[in-house]
Short mmCIF file of C-alpha atoms in Angstrom, two decimals:
data_model
loop_
_atom_site.label_atom_id
_atom_site.label_comp_id
_atom_site.label_asym_id
_atom_site.label_seq_id
_atom_site.Cartn_x
_atom_site.Cartn_y
_atom_site.Cartn_z
CA MET O 1 69.49 33.82 -66.45
CA THR O 2 67.73 33.68 -63.08
CA GLU O 3 65.45 30.69 -62.69
CA LYS O 4 61.79 31.64 -62.43
CA ALA O 5 60.38 31.41 -58.94
CA ARG O 6 57.86 28.72 -58.10
CA THR O 7 54.19 29.62 -58.09
CA ALA O 8 52.27 28.77 -54.93
CA ALA O 9 49.03 26.93 -55.60
CA PRO O 10 45.95 27.99 -53.60
CA LEU O 11 44.84 25.69 -50.82
CA ARG O 12 41.60 23.73 -50.79
CA ARG O 13 39.42 22.58 -47.91
CA GLU O 14 41.04 19.13 -47.79
CA HIS O 15 44.40 20.75 -47.04
CA MET O 16 43.27 22.05 -43.62
CA PRO O 17 44.28 19.90 -40.61
CA THR O 18 41.21 18.87 -38.67
CA ASP O 19 42.92 18.39 -35.30
CA TYR O 20 45.96 19.50 -33.30
CA SER O 21 47.97 16.28 -33.37
CA ILE O 22 50.69 18.22 -35.21
CA SER O 23 50.79 21.61 -33.49
CA LEU O 24 53.15 23.88 -31.61
CA ALA O 25 51.54 23.05 -28.27
CA LYS O 26 51.99 19.32 -28.87
CA TYR O 27 55.55 19.91 -30.08
CA THR O 28 56.81 22.05 -27.20
CA GLY O 29 54.59 20.59 -24.47
CA ARG O 30 53.27 24.08 -23.83
CA GLY O 31 51.68 24.45 -20.41
CA THR O 32 53.24 21.27 -19.01
CA PRO O 33 56.26 20.73 -16.71
CA GLU O 34 58.05 19.19 -19.72
CA GLU O 35 57.70 22.31 -21.92
CA GLN O 36 60.76 22.88 -24.14
CA ARG O 37 61.37 25.33 -26.98
CA ILE O 38 63.20 22.59 -28.90
CA PRO O 39 62.00 19.26 -27.53
CA ASP O 40 63.94 16.00 -27.36
CA ASN O 41 61.09 14.28 -29.22
CA PHE O 42 60.37 16.09 -32.47
CA GLY O 43 56.76 14.95 -32.70
CA PRO O 44 54.77 12.61 -34.94
CA ASN O 45 55.99 11.78 -38.43
CA GLN O 46 54.39 13.59 -41.34
CA SER O 47 54.99 13.09 -45.04
CA MET O 48 57.93 15.43 -45.78
CA ARG O 49 58.96 14.55 -49.35
CA GLY O 50 62.16 16.32 -50.30
CA PHE O 51 62.82 17.74 -46.82
CA GLU O 52 65.89 16.85 -44.79
CA GLU O 53 65.31 13.56 -43.00
CA THR O 54 65.92 15.16 -39.61
CA TYR O 55 62.58 17.00 -39.75
CA GLN O 56 59.62 14.98 -38.52
CA ASN O 57 56.82 17.34 -39.51
CA ILE O 58 56.20 20.91 -40.67
CA ILE O 59 56.10 22.34 -37.13
CA ASP O 60 59.46 20.74 -36.40
CA TYR O 61 60.87 22.20 -39.64
CA ILE O 62 59.69 25.77 -39.03
CA VAL O 63 60.68 25.91 -35.37
CA ARG O 64 64.08 24.27 -35.71
CA ILE O 65 65.28 26.11 -38.81
CA THR O 66 64.34 29.40 -37.14
CA TYR O 67 66.28 28.48 -34.01
CA LYS O 68 69.27 27.20 -36.00
CA ILE O 69 69.48 30.33 -38.16
CA TRP O 70 68.92 32.97 -35.49
CA GLU O 71 70.00 31.57 -32.14
CA ASP O 72 72.62 29.04 -33.20
CA ARG O 73 73.80 31.83 -35.57
CA ASP O 74 74.00 29.45 -38.55
CA VAL O 75 72.88 32.27 -40.83
CA GLU O 76 74.28 30.62 -43.97
CA TYR O 77 71.80 27.76 -43.42
CA ILE O 78 69.26 30.10 -45.00
CA ALA O 79 70.72 29.03 -48.35
CA ASP O 80 69.58 25.46 -47.58
CA THR O 81 66.08 26.39 -46.43
CA TYR O 82 65.14 29.27 -48.73
CA ALA O 83 65.03 28.93 -52.51
CA ALA O 84 67.77 30.80 -54.35
CA ASN O 85 65.00 32.70 -56.17
CA SER O 86 62.66 33.06 -53.20
CA GLU O 87 60.26 35.98 -53.07
CA VAL O 88 59.77 37.67 -49.70
CA PHE O 89 57.17 40.41 -49.29
CA ASP O 90 57.93 42.45 -46.18
CA ASP O 91 57.28 45.90 -44.74
CA TYR O 92 59.50 47.40 -47.45
CA GLY O 93 58.16 45.66 -50.55
CA LEU O 94 59.59 42.65 -52.38
CA GLN O 95 62.98 41.14 -51.57
CA HIS O 96 64.40 38.71 -54.14
CA GLY O 97 66.53 35.68 -53.36
CA CYS O 98 68.01 33.98 -50.32
CA GLN O 99 71.24 36.01 -50.46
CA LYS O 100 69.27 39.14 -49.56
CA ILE O 101 67.78 37.30 -46.58
CA ILE O 102 71.23 36.14 -45.48
CA SER O 103 72.59 39.68 -45.67
CA ASP O 104 69.65 41.13 -43.73
CA THR O 105 69.92 38.43 -41.05
CA HIS O 106 73.64 39.07 -40.54
CA HIS O 107 72.81 42.76 -40.15
CA THR O 108 70.14 42.08 -37.51
CA THR O 109 72.19 39.59 -35.49
CA SER O 110 75.02 42.17 -35.40
CA ALA O 111 72.63 44.84 -34.14
CA PHE O 112 71.05 42.50 -31.53
CA THR O 113 73.74 40.03 -30.47
CA ASP O 114 71.50 38.33 -27.88
CA ILE O 115 68.48 38.07 -30.19
CA GLN O 116 65.91 35.31 -29.66
CA LEU O 117 63.04 34.35 -31.98
CA ILE O 118 60.55 32.52 -29.81
CA ALA O 119 57.76 30.59 -31.53
CA ASP O 120 54.40 31.72 -30.14
CA GLU O 121 52.18 29.82 -32.58
CA VAL O 122 52.31 28.10 -35.96
CA VAL O 123 49.11 27.75 -37.96
CA TRP O 124 49.73 25.33 -40.84
CA ALA O 125 47.92 23.75 -43.77
CA GLY O 126 48.80 21.96 -46.99
CA ASP O 127 51.07 18.99 -47.66
CA ASP O 128 54.30 18.06 -49.39
CA GLU O 129 52.66 18.04 -52.82
CA ILE O 130 50.92 21.43 -52.94
CA GLY O 131 53.31 22.97 -50.41
CA TYR O 132 53.14 23.50 -46.67
CA HIS O 133 51.67 26.90 -45.75
CA THR O 134 52.69 28.14 -42.31
CA SER O 135 51.68 31.27 -40.41
CA HIS O 136 54.46 31.56 -37.83
CA ARG O 137 53.78 33.98 -34.98
CA THR O 138 57.06 34.84 -33.31
CA LEU O 139 58.29 37.01 -30.46
CA ILE O 140 61.59 38.75 -31.21
CA ARG O 141 63.50 39.63 -28.05
CA GLY O 142 66.94 41.16 -27.75
CA THR O 143 69.03 44.19 -26.89
CA ASN O 144 70.13 46.72 -29.49
CA ASP O 145 73.85 46.61 -28.65
CA GLY O 146 75.13 47.16 -32.18
CA GLU O 147 74.69 49.67 -34.97
CA SER O 148 71.69 49.11 -37.23
CA LYS O 149 70.25 50.70 -40.34
CA TYR O 150 68.22 52.89 -37.99
CA GLY O 151 71.28 54.35 -36.27
CA PRO O 152 73.80 53.71 -33.45
CA ALA O 153 73.16 51.17 -30.70
CA THR O 154 70.61 52.31 -28.13
CA ASN O 155 71.26 49.44 -25.66
CA LYS O 156 67.51 49.16 -25.20
CA PRO O 157 65.59 45.87 -25.19
CA VAL O 158 62.87 45.04 -27.66
CA ASP O 159 59.96 42.60 -27.46
CA VAL O 160 58.31 42.61 -30.87
CA LEU O 161 55.55 40.54 -32.45
CA VAL O 162 56.25 39.12 -35.93
CA ILE O 163 54.01 37.08 -38.22
CA ALA O 164 55.56 35.26 -41.18
CA ASN O 165 53.41 33.39 -43.69
CA CYS O 166 55.58 30.98 -45.67
CA VAL O 167 55.10 28.36 -48.38
CA ALA O 168 57.65 25.54 -48.40
CA LEU O 169 58.32 22.57 -50.69
CA GLU O 170 61.20 20.10 -50.62
CA ASN O 171 63.06 21.81 -47.77
CA GLU O 172 62.84 25.28 -49.32
CA ILE O 173 60.70 28.27 -48.47
CA PHE O 174 60.02 29.90 -51.83
CA LEU O 175 57.35 32.44 -50.88
CA GLU O 176 56.96 34.52 -47.73
CA HIS O 177 54.77 37.37 -46.53
CA VAL O 178 56.28 38.71 -43.31
CA LEU O 179 55.49 41.67 -41.06
CA TYR O 180 58.10 42.59 -38.46
CA ASN O 181 56.13 45.26 -36.62
CA ASN O 182 58.98 47.70 -37.25
CA SER O 183 57.01 50.63 -35.86
CA SER O 184 56.84 48.88 -32.47
CA MET O 185 60.54 48.07 -32.58
CA LEU O 186 61.53 51.65 -33.35
CA GLN O 187 59.37 53.01 -30.55
CA GLN O 188 60.88 50.51 -28.09
CA LEU O 189 64.35 51.62 -29.22
CA GLY O 190 63.39 55.17 -28.24
CA HIS O 191 62.90 56.67 -31.68
CA ASP O 192 60.28 59.35 -32.28
CA LEU O 193 58.35 58.11 -35.31
CA THR O 194 57.18 61.61 -36.24
CA GLU O 195 60.83 62.61 -36.67
CA LEU O 196 62.23 59.38 -38.09
CA VAL O 197 59.55 58.48 -40.66
CA PRO O 198 60.14 61.48 -42.98
CA LYS O 199 63.87 60.66 -43.03
CA LEU O 200 63.16 57.03 -43.92
CA ALA O 201 60.69 58.09 -46.62
CA ALA O 202 63.24 60.45 -48.16
CA ASP O 203 65.88 57.71 -48.40
CA PRO O 204 63.97 54.40 -48.43
CA PHE O 205 65.54 50.98 -48.07
CA PRO O 206 65.78 48.62 -51.08
CA GLY O 207 62.40 47.15 -51.97
CA TRP O 208 60.37 50.24 -51.13
CA PRO O 209 58.26 51.82 -52.56
CA ARG O 210 56.35 49.03 -54.30
CA THR O 211 55.44 49.07 -57.97
CA ASP O 212 51.93 48.22 -59.16
CA LYS O 213 53.30 44.90 -60.43
CA THR O 214 54.75 44.05 -57.02
CA TRP O 215 51.58 45.12 -55.23
CA ASP O 216 49.48 42.88 -57.49
CA ALA O 217 51.86 39.99 -56.88
CA LEU O 218 51.70 40.55 -53.11
CA ARG O 219 47.90 40.41 -53.16
CA ASN O 220 47.37 37.58 -55.60
CA SER O 221 49.99 34.99 -54.65
CA THR O 222 48.19 31.95 -53.14
CA ARG O 223 44.84 33.72 -53.59
CA PRO O 224 42.14 31.29 -54.82
CA VAL O 225 40.09 32.24 -57.87
CA ARG O 226 36.99 31.63 -55.76
CA PRO O 227 36.97 31.54 -51.95
CA ILE O 228 36.93 28.05 -50.47
CA SER O 229 33.53 28.74 -48.91
CA ILE O 230 32.08 29.30 -52.41
CA ALA O 231 34.09 26.71 -54.34
CA GLN O 232 33.61 24.02 -51.66
CA PRO O 233 30.55 24.97 -49.59
CA ILE O 234 29.67 23.03 -46.45
CA ALA O 235 26.82 23.01 -43.96
CA GLY O 236 27.43 24.28 -40.45
CA PHE O 237 30.24 26.53 -39.28
CA ASP O 238 32.63 27.42 -42.12
CA VAL O 239 35.89 29.07 -41.07
CA ASP O 240 36.52 30.56 -44.50
CA ARG O 241 33.05 32.11 -44.72
CA PHE O 242 33.23 33.36 -41.12
CA ALA O 243 36.65 34.97 -41.57
CA ARG O 244 35.81 36.65 -44.86
CA SER O 245 32.40 37.90 -43.74
CA THR O 246 33.83 39.29 -40.49
CA ILE O 247 36.57 41.27 -42.24
CA ASP O 248 34.11 42.53 -44.85
CA ALA O 249 31.50 43.54 -42.28
CA LEU O 250 33.93 45.46 -40.08
CA TRP O 251 36.22 47.09 -42.64
CA ASN O 252 34.13 47.49 -45.80
CA GLN O 253 30.56 47.71 -44.52
CA ARG O 254 31.58 49.55 -41.32
CA ASN O 255 29.05 47.41 -39.46
CA SER O 256 30.00 47.84 -35.80
CA GLU O 257 27.14 45.58 -34.67
CA HIS O 258 29.00 42.63 -36.18
CA LEU O 259 31.63 42.93 -33.44
CA SER O 260 29.23 41.62 -30.80
CA ALA O 261 28.22 38.72 -33.01
CA ALA O 262 31.72 37.67 -34.05
CA TYR O 263 33.84 38.39 -30.95
CA ALA O 264 33.82 37.41 -27.29
CA PRO O 265 33.25 40.60 -25.23
CA ASP O 266 36.67 40.81 -23.55
CA PHE O 267 38.90 39.14 -26.15
CA PRO O 268 42.62 40.06 -25.92
CA PHE O 269 44.19 41.85 -28.89
CA ASP O 270 47.83 42.27 -29.93
CA GLY O 271 48.61 44.62 -32.81
CA PRO O 272 51.10 46.95 -34.48
CA THR O 273 52.97 49.82 -32.85
CA ASP O 274 52.59 48.33 -29.36
CA ARG O 275 48.80 48.20 -29.44
CA LYS O 276 47.65 45.76 -26.79
CA PHE O 277 44.19 45.82 -25.25
CA SER O 278 41.09 43.80 -24.49
CA GLY O 279 37.49 44.07 -25.55
CA ILE O 280 35.11 45.19 -28.23
CA VAL O 281 35.07 48.88 -27.26
CA SER O 282 38.83 49.24 -27.72
CA TYR O 283 38.72 47.28 -30.96
CA GLN O 284 36.05 49.57 -32.33
CA ALA O 285 38.28 52.52 -31.48
CA LEU O 286 41.09 50.95 -33.53
CA LEU O 287 38.75 50.45 -36.48
CA ASN O 288 37.52 54.02 -36.20
CA SER O 289 41.05 55.43 -36.11
CA VAL O 290 42.03 53.74 -39.37
CA LEU O 291 38.74 54.26 -41.19
CA THR O 292 38.63 57.94 -40.22
CA ALA O 293 42.07 58.46 -41.74
CA PHE O 294 41.15 56.49 -44.90
CA PRO O 295 37.39 56.92 -45.43
CA ASP O 296 37.44 55.15 -48.81
CA LEU O 297 39.49 52.17 -47.61
CA GLU O 298 38.55 48.93 -49.37
CA VAL O 299 39.84 45.63 -47.99
CA GLN O 300 40.13 42.34 -49.83
CA VAL O 301 40.90 38.98 -48.23
CA ASP O 302 43.78 37.33 -50.07
CA GLU O 303 44.06 33.98 -48.30
CA VAL O 304 42.47 32.08 -45.41
CA TYR O 305 43.65 28.82 -43.91
CA TRP O 306 43.09 27.14 -40.59
CA MET O 307 43.47 24.11 -38.34
CA GLY O 308 41.07 22.56 -35.85
CA ASN O 309 37.44 21.55 -35.52
CA ASP O 310 34.18 22.64 -33.90
CA ALA O 311 34.84 20.78 -30.64
CA ASP O 312 38.45 21.91 -30.10
CA GLY O 313 38.19 25.32 -31.72
CA TYR O 314 40.12 26.77 -34.63
CA LEU O 315 43.35 28.65 -35.23
CA THR O 316 43.27 30.74 -38.40
CA SER O 317 45.54 32.78 -40.62
CA GLU O 318 44.00 35.51 -42.79
CA ARG O 319 46.15 37.55 -45.14
CA TRP O 320 44.48 40.70 -46.46
CA SER O 321 45.24 43.88 -48.37
CA ALA O 322 43.63 47.26 -48.86
CA GLN O 323 43.84 50.49 -50.80
CA GLY O 324 42.57 53.93 -49.85
CA THR O 325 43.29 57.63 -49.67
CA HIS O 326 44.63 59.56 -46.72
CA SER O 327 41.80 62.09 -46.72
CA GLY O 328 40.86 62.19 -43.04
CA ASP O 329 42.33 63.58 -39.82
CA GLY O 330 43.48 61.43 -36.97
CA VAL O 331 46.19 59.00 -35.99
CA TYR O 332 48.25 59.68 -39.14
CA GLY O 333 48.05 63.45 -38.93
CA GLU O 334 46.34 65.97 -41.16
CA PRO O 335 45.04 64.55 -44.47
CA THR O 336 47.52 64.58 -47.34
CA GLY O 337 45.38 63.15 -50.13
CA LYS O 338 48.02 60.45 -50.71
CA PRO O 339 46.94 57.04 -52.02
CA VAL O 340 48.06 54.22 -49.74
CA GLN O 341 48.54 50.47 -49.84
CA ILE O 342 47.99 48.52 -46.64
CA TRP O 343 48.46 44.80 -46.17
CA GLY O 344 48.24 42.64 -43.12
CA ILE O 345 48.08 39.23 -41.51
CA THR O 346 45.56 38.34 -38.84
CA GLN O 347 45.48 35.25 -36.66
CA HIS O 348 42.36 34.27 -34.74
CA HIS O 349 41.54 31.78 -32.06
CA ILE O 350 37.89 30.81 -32.55
CA VAL O 351 35.84 28.89 -29.99
CA ASN O 352 32.14 28.08 -30.39
CA GLY O 353 31.87 30.27 -33.46
CA ARG O 354 33.33 33.42 -31.83
CA ILE O 355 36.77 35.00 -31.83
CA VAL O 356 38.29 34.74 -28.36
CA ARG O 357 41.71 36.20 -29.28
CA GLU O 358 43.21 38.17 -32.17
CA TRP O 359 46.74 38.99 -33.34
CA LEU O 360 46.94 41.50 -36.17
CA LEU O 361 49.87 43.13 -37.94
CA PHE O 362 49.95 45.44 -40.92
CA ASN O 363 52.66 47.49 -42.62
CA GLU O 364 52.19 50.52 -40.38
CA LEU O 365 55.71 51.95 -40.66
CA ASP O 366 55.54 51.61 -44.44
CA LEU O 367 52.09 53.24 -44.36
CA MET O 368 53.51 56.24 -42.50
CA MET O 369 56.31 56.42 -45.07
CA GLN O 370 53.81 56.40 -47.94
CA ILE O 371 52.05 59.38 -46.38
CA ALA O 372 55.31 61.21 -45.62
CA LYS O 373 57.08 60.83 -48.96
#
């Protein structure tokens, strides 16, 4: 009998780091002449009960296991750092167990033999009792010089944004929500999505399509019964309240005026399917394109955590999910009337109460497949 997977407990306000003493920038020396992807000094000690002694803190753990697995090609090390019964929600649904992750990683390293996974940011919260929650923003770079599940080698390079939200205890990641921005990768490989998506939908990979049970599990894992801003209210700027109210105002209330209040005018944006732009006008166009295609879209915020303070600014991770109906024209073609499930992860950099940069990924390739099937 398979052992039941751990359940991730929701975070509370006291689990949010209030400074950047343990951060990716401090770890790598980002922006200094001494910058290193894997530094000689692994940073300040943090309580890491049950983790291998070599890891000094949660940033060190996330960055070094990623490098060891992908770039040192120690793929079997996944069995030491992912629970045997881990649950990984990705673009294609729910993947069970570390052996599936090992198999998928071998496949990818064979298709991209020079692959690099470069840490771009790690937002973390929690501790070694409730579990460390990490939102790891990564840049995948490599050349498709081997056959993949998408077809023969194209010998084209890719530069793809990934965001992986993990929960780890005692040296094991047991829960992960990860978006690989597969639609961007396929476009960079030279595939025409309008031709490829129907083929993928007709013969989907294991894990897709999701069941209602899996969808509910995706949305509710780590989700607090009551938002932190309600369960633990504070005076002054509240990251949880700000994040939730911003997503609700833009996506559910369709309140475009909130953009000017919540965002710096020329903030940079990185998103799915090679979307990269700056400014409120372009962001409004993105919102309009999605909401026109799914006029009844309803978004819920599943989890918010953050690090920082009012003086130094905040880095946030917001995981969200939505349901709607493809009943409008636009970016996804003529309306099909198909019900859809969308889920995403957003990271924000907030300074003086306004968003000065955003990274957003959602399951766009899967969304296209839902419409096409």
